[in-house]
Tab-separated table of C-alpha atoms in Angstrom:
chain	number	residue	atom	x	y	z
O	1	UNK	CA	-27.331	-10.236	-13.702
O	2	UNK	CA	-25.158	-13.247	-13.685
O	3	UNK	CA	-22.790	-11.258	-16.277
O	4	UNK	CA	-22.929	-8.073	-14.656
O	5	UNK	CA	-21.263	-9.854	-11.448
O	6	UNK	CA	-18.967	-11.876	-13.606
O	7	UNK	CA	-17.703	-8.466	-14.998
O	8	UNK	CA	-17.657	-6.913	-11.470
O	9	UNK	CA	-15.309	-10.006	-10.228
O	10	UNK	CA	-13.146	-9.901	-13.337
O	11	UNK	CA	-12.473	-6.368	-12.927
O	12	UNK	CA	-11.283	-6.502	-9.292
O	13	UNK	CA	-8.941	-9.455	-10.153
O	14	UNK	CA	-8.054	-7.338	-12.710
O	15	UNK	CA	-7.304	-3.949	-10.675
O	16	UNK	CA	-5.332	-5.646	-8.499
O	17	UNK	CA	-3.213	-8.031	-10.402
O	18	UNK	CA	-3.555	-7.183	-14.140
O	19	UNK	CA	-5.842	-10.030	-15.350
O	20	UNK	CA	-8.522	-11.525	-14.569
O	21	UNK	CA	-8.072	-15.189	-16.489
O	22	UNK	CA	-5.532	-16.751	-13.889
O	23	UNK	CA	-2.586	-15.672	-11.406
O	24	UNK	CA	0.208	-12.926	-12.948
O	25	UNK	CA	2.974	-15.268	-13.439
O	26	UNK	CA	5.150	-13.852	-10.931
O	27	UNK	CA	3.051	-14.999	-7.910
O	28	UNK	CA	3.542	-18.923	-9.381
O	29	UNK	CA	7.206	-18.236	-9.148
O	30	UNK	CA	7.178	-17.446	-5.357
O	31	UNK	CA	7.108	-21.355	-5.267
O	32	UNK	CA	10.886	-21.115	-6.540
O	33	UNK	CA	13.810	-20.620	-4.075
O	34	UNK	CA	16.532	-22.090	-1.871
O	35	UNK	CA	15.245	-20.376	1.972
O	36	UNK	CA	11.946	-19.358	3.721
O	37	UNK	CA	12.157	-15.316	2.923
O	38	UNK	CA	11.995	-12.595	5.241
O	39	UNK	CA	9.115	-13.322	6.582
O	40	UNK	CA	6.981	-16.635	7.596
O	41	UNK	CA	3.173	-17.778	8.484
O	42	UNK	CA	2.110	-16.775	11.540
O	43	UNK	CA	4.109	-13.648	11.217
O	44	UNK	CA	2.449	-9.978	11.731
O	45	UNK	CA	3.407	-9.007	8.248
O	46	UNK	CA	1.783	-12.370	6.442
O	47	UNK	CA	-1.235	-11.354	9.336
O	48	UNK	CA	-1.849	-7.622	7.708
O	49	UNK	CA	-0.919	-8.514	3.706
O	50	UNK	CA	-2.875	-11.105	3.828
O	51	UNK	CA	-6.187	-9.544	5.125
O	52	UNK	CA	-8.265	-7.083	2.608
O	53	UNK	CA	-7.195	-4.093	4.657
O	54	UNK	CA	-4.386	-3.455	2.768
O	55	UNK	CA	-6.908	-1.665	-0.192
O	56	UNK	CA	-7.625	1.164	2.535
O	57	UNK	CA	-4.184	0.751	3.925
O	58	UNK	CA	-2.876	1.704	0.250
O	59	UNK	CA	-5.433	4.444	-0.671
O	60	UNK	CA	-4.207	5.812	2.728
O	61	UNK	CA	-0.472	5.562	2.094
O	62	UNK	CA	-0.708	7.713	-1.850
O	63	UNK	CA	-2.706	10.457	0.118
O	64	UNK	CA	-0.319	10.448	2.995
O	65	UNK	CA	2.817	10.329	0.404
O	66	UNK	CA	1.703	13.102	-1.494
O	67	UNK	CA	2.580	15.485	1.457
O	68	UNK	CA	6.209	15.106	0.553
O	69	UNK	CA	6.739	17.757	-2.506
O	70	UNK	CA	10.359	15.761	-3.802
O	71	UNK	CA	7.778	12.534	-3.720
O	72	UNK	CA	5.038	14.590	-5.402
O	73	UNK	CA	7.473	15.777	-7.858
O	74	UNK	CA	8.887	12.628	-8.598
O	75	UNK	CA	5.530	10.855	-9.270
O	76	UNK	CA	4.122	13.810	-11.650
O	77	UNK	CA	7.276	14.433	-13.494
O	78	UNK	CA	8.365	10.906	-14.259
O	79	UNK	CA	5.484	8.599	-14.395
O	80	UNK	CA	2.392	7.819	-16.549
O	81	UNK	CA	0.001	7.567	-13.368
O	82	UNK	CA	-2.998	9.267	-14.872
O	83	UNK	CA	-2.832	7.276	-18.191
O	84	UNK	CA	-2.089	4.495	-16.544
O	85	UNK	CA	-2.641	4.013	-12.517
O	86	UNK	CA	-3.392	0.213	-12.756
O	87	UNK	CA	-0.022	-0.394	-14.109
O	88	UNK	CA	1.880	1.328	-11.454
O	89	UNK	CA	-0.550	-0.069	-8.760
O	90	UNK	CA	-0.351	-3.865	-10.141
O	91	UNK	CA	3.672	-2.899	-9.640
O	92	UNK	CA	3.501	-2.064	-6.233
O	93	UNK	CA	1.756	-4.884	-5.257
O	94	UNK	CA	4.322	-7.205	-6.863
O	95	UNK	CA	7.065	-5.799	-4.840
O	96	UNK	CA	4.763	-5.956	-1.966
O	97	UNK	CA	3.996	-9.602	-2.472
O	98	UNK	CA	7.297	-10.661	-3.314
O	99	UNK	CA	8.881	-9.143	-0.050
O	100	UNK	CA	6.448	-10.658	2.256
O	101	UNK	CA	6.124	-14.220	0.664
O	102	UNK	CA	9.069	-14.726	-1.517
O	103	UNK	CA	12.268	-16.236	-0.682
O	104	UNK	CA	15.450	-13.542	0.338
O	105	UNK	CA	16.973	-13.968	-3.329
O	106	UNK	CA	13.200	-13.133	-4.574
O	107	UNK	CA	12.496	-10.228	-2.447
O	108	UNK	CA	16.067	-8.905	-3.130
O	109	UNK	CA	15.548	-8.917	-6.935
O	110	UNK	CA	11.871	-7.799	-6.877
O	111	UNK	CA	13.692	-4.436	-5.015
O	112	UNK	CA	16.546	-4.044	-7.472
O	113	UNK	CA	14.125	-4.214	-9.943
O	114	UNK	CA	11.993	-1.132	-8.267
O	115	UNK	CA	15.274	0.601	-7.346
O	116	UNK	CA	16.679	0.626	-11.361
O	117	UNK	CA	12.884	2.274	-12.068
O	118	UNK	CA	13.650	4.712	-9.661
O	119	UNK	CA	17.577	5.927	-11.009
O	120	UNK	CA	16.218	7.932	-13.668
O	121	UNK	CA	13.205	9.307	-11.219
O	122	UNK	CA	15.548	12.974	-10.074
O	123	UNK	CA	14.767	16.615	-10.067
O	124	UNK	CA	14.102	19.841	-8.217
O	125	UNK	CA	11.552	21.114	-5.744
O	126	UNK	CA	11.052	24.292	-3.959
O	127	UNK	CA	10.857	23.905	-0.206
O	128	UNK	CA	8.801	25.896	1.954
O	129	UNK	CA	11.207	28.453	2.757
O	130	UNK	CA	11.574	28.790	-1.296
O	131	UNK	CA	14.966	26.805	-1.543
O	132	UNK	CA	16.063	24.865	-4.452
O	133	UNK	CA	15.818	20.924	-3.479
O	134	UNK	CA	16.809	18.234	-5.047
O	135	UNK	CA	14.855	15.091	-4.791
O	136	UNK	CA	15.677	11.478	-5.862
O	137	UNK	CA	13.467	8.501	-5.759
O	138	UNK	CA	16.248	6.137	-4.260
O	139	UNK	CA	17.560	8.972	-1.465
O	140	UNK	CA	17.457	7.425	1.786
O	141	UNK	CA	15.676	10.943	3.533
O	142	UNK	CA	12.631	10.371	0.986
O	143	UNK	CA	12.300	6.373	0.787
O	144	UNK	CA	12.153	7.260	5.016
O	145	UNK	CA	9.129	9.048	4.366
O	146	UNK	CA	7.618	6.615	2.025
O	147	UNK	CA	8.274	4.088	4.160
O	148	UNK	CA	7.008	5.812	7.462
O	149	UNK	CA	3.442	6.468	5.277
O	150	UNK	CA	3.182	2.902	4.348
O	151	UNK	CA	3.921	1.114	7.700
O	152	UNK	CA	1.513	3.600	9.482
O	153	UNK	CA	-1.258	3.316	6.474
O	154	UNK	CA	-1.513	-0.706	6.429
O	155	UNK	CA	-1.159	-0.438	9.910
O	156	UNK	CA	-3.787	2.095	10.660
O	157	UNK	CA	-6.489	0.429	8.349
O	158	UNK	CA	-5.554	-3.138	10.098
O	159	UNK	CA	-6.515	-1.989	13.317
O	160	UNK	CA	-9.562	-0.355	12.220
O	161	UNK	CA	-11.052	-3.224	10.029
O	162	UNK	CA	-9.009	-6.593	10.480
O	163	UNK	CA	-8.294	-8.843	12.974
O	164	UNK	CA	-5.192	-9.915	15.109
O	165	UNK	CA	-1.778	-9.037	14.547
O	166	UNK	CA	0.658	-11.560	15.931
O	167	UNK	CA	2.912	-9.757	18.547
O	168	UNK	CA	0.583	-6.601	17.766
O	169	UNK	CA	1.403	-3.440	16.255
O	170	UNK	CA	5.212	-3.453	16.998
O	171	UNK	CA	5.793	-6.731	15.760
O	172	UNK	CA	4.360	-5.614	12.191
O	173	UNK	CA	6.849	-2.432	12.294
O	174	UNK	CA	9.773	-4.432	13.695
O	175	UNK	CA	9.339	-6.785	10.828
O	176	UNK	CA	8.399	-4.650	7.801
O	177	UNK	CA	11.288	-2.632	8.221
O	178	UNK	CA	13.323	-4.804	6.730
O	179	UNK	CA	11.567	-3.975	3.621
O	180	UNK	CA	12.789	-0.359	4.282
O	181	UNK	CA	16.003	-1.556	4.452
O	182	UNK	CA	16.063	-3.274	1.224
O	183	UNK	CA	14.625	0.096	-0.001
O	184	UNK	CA	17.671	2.114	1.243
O	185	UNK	CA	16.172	3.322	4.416
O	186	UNK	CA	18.379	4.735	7.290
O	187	UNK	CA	17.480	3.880	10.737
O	188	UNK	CA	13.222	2.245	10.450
O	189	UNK	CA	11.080	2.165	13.088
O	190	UNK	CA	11.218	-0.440	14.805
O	191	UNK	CA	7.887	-0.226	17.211
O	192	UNK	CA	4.736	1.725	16.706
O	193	UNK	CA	6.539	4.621	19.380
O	194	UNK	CA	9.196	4.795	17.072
O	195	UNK	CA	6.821	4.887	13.834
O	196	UNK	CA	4.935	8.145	15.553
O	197	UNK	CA	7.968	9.573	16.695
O	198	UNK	CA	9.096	9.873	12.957
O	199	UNK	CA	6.225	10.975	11.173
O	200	UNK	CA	6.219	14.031	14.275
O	201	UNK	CA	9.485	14.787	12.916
O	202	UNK	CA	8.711	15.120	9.458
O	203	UNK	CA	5.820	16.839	10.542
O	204	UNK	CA	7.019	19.265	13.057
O	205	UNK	CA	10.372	19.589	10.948
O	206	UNK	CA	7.915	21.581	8.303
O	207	UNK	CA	9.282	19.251	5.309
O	208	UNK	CA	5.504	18.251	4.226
O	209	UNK	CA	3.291	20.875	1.954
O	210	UNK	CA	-0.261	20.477	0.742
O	211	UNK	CA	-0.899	22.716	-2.636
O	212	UNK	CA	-2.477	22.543	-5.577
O	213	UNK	CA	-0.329	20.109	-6.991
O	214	UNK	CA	-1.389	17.951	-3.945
O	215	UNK	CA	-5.012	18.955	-4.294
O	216	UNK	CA	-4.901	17.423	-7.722
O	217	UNK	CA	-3.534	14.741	-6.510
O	218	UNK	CA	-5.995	13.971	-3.807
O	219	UNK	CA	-8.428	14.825	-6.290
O	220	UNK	CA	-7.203	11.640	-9.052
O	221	UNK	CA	-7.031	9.613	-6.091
O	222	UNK	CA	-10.342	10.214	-4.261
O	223	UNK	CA	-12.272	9.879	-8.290
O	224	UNK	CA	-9.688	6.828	-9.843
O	225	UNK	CA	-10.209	5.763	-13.347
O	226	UNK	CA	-11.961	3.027	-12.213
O	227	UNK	CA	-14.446	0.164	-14.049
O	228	UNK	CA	-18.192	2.061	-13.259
O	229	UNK	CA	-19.410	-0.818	-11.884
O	230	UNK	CA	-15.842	-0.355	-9.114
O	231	UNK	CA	-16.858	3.324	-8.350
O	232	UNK	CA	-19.905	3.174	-5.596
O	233	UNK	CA	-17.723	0.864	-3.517
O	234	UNK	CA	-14.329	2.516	-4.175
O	235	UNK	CA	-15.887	5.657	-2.968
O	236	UNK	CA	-16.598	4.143	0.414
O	237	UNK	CA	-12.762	2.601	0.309
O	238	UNK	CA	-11.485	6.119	-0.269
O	239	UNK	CA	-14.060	7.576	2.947
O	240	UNK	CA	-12.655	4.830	5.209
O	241	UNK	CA	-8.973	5.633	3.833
O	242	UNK	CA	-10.219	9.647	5.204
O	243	UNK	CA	-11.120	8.421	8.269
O	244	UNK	CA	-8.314	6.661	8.741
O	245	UNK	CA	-6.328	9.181	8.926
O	246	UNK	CA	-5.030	11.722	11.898
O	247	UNK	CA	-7.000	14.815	11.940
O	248	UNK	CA	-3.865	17.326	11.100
O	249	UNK	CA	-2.958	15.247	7.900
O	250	UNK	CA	-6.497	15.011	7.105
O	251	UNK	CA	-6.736	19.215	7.778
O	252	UNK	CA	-3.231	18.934	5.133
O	253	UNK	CA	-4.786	17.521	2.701
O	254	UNK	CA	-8.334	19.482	2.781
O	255	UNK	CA	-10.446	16.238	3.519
O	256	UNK	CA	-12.865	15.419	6.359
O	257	UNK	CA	-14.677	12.114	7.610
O	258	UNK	CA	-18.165	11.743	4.826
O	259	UNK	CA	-21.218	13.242	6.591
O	260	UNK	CA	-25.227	13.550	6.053
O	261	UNK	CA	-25.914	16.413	7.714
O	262	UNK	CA	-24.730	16.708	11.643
O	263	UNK	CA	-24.083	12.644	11.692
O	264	UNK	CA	-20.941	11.160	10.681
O	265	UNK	CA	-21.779	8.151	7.786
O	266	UNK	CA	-21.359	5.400	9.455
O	267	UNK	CA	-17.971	4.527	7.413
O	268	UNK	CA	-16.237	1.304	9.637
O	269	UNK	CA	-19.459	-0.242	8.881
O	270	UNK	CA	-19.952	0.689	5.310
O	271	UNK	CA	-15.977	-0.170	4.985
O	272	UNK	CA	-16.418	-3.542	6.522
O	273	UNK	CA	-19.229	-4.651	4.032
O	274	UNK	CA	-17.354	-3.727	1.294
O	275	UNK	CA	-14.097	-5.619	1.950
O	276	UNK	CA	-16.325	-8.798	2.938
O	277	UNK	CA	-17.379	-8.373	-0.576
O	278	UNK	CA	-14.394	-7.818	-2.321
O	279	UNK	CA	-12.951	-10.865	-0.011
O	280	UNK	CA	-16.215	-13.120	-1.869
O	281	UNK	CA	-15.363	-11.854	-5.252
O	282	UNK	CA	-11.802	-12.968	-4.815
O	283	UNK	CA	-11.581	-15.782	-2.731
O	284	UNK	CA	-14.768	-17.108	-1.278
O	285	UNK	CA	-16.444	-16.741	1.869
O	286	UNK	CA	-13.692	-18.970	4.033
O	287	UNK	CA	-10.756	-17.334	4.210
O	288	UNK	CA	-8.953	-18.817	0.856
O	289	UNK	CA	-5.293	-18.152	0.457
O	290	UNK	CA	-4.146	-15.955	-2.313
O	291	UNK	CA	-1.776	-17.457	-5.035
O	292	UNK	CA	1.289	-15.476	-3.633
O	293	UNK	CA	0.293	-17.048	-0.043
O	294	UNK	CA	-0.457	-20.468	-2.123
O	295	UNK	CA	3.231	-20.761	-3.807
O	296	UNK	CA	4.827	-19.353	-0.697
O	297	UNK	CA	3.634	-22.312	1.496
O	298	UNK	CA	4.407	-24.751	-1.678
O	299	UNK	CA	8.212	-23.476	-1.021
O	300	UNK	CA	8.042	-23.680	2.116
O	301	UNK	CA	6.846	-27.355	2.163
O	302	UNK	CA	9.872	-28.527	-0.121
O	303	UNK	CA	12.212	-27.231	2.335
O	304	UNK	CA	10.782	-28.709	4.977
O	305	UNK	CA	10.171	-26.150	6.892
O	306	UNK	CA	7.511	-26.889	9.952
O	307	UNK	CA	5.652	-23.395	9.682
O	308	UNK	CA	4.199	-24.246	6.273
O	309	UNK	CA	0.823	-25.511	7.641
O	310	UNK	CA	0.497	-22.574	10.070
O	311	UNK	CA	-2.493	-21.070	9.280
């Protein structure tokens, strides 16, 4: 038993940052740099990243992405997702971490670096009406949308299974919009009114499809080549990621809330359990910082600065 649970530990470290044996490298380095970053302790974005809810938050975001046929396209044409999904979500989480804990000359490189992975990532779509499109991974109109389906999907899972949010909801969209910007976004959200008002855009504006290419997608997603012993509680990740979710993206995407018969499963309970678990296998059960957080404050301690013991 005691290996079975040493395995099930190693492969979550391992899911979500590549290995299992000690820190990817790149988190030790968030100790380097001359300033404090973007973004500080006690700040809404260090509030959500820092909290498991970010795993539903991100399930949530790749099935609310895949609406956008130029985003499909780009993701089935020019990457190796389905031989390799780790790889791409270990990436993701790099730039993720680097943005919210790194200092400015970090979170500006980590971005470069996504943005030169992206130059080659260019093609053509139909649209609904049948028109040629072309799409491009770095075009302002599409990182919008990817944007607008992050912010709303780690913000959407907070709310549902974490805690406080300094300044609340518009706080965490004032601030991670300057992520967007660093992306190449026109005009982010800045508050939660704004956030909605976009997404009804794109939505009203007809510019999202759900087809069989998304099907397929939702499919990969919803049954991830995942460690067995990962499966039973990724499948309750990816029901709370479906609940999560507004009903007419939901309808989109072919998906409804997990039931037994007439009665909903009872899936912000279920969801809760699992991310105290995954919160044990990775930290302990006081809330332990992670080594991006760790490194972060170590910077932030050299310089001085008075927000490093904020907790």
């Amino acid at each position: 038993m005691r290996n079975v649970l040493r395995t099930w530990r190693d492969e979550i470290k391992k899911t979500f940052s590549g290995r299992a044996d000690a820190p990817p490298d790149w988190t030790v380095r968030l100790a380097d740099g001359d300033d404090a970053g973007y973004h500080l302790p006690g700040s809404a974005v260090w509030a959500v990243h820092g909290s498991m809810t970010p795993i539903v938050g991100g399930i949530r975001t790749l099935l609310m992405q895949s609406l956008h046929p130029g985003a499909l396209a780009g993701v089935h044409e020019h990457s190796n997702f389905r031989d390799d999904p780790l790889r791409r979500l270990a990436n993701t989480i790099r730039w993720i971490f680097t943005v919210t804990y790194g200092s400015t000359a970090a979170a500006e490189e980590a971005t470069r670096r996504v943005r030169r992975l992206h130059e080659p990532v260019q093609g053509n779509y139909l649209n609904n009406d049948g028109e040629v499109r072309t799409y491009s991974a770095n075009d302002p109109a599409l990182a919008n949308w990817i944007h607008l389906a992050f912010t709303d999907g780690f913000l959407a899972a907070h709310k549902l299974w974490g805690g406080d949010v300094p300044g609340g909801a518009d706080a965490y969209v004032r601030e991670w919009a300057q992520a967007g910007r660093l992306m190449g976004v026109e005009d982010p959200p800045l508050t939660e009114a704004q956030l909605r008002s976009q997404l009804d855009r794109w939505y009203t504006q007809g510019g999202l499809r759900a087809d069989a290419r998304v099907r397929e997608t939702v499919e990969f997603i919803r049954d991830a080549p995942l460690h067995p012993l990962l499966r039973p509680g990724y499948r309750i990740l990816f029901a709370a990621a479906v609940y999560s979710l507004e009903p007419r993206y939901r309808e989109m995407l072919g998906l409804s809330v997990p039931r037994l018969g007439p009665f909903p499963l009872p899936v912000r309970l279920t969801t809760k359990v699992v991310l105290g678990v995954v919160h044990l296998a990775l930290g302990g059960p006081r809330r332990q910082m992670g080594p991006s957080e760790t490194a972060a404050r170590q910077r932030l301690k050299r310089l001085g600065e008075p927000v490093a013991d904020v907790a």
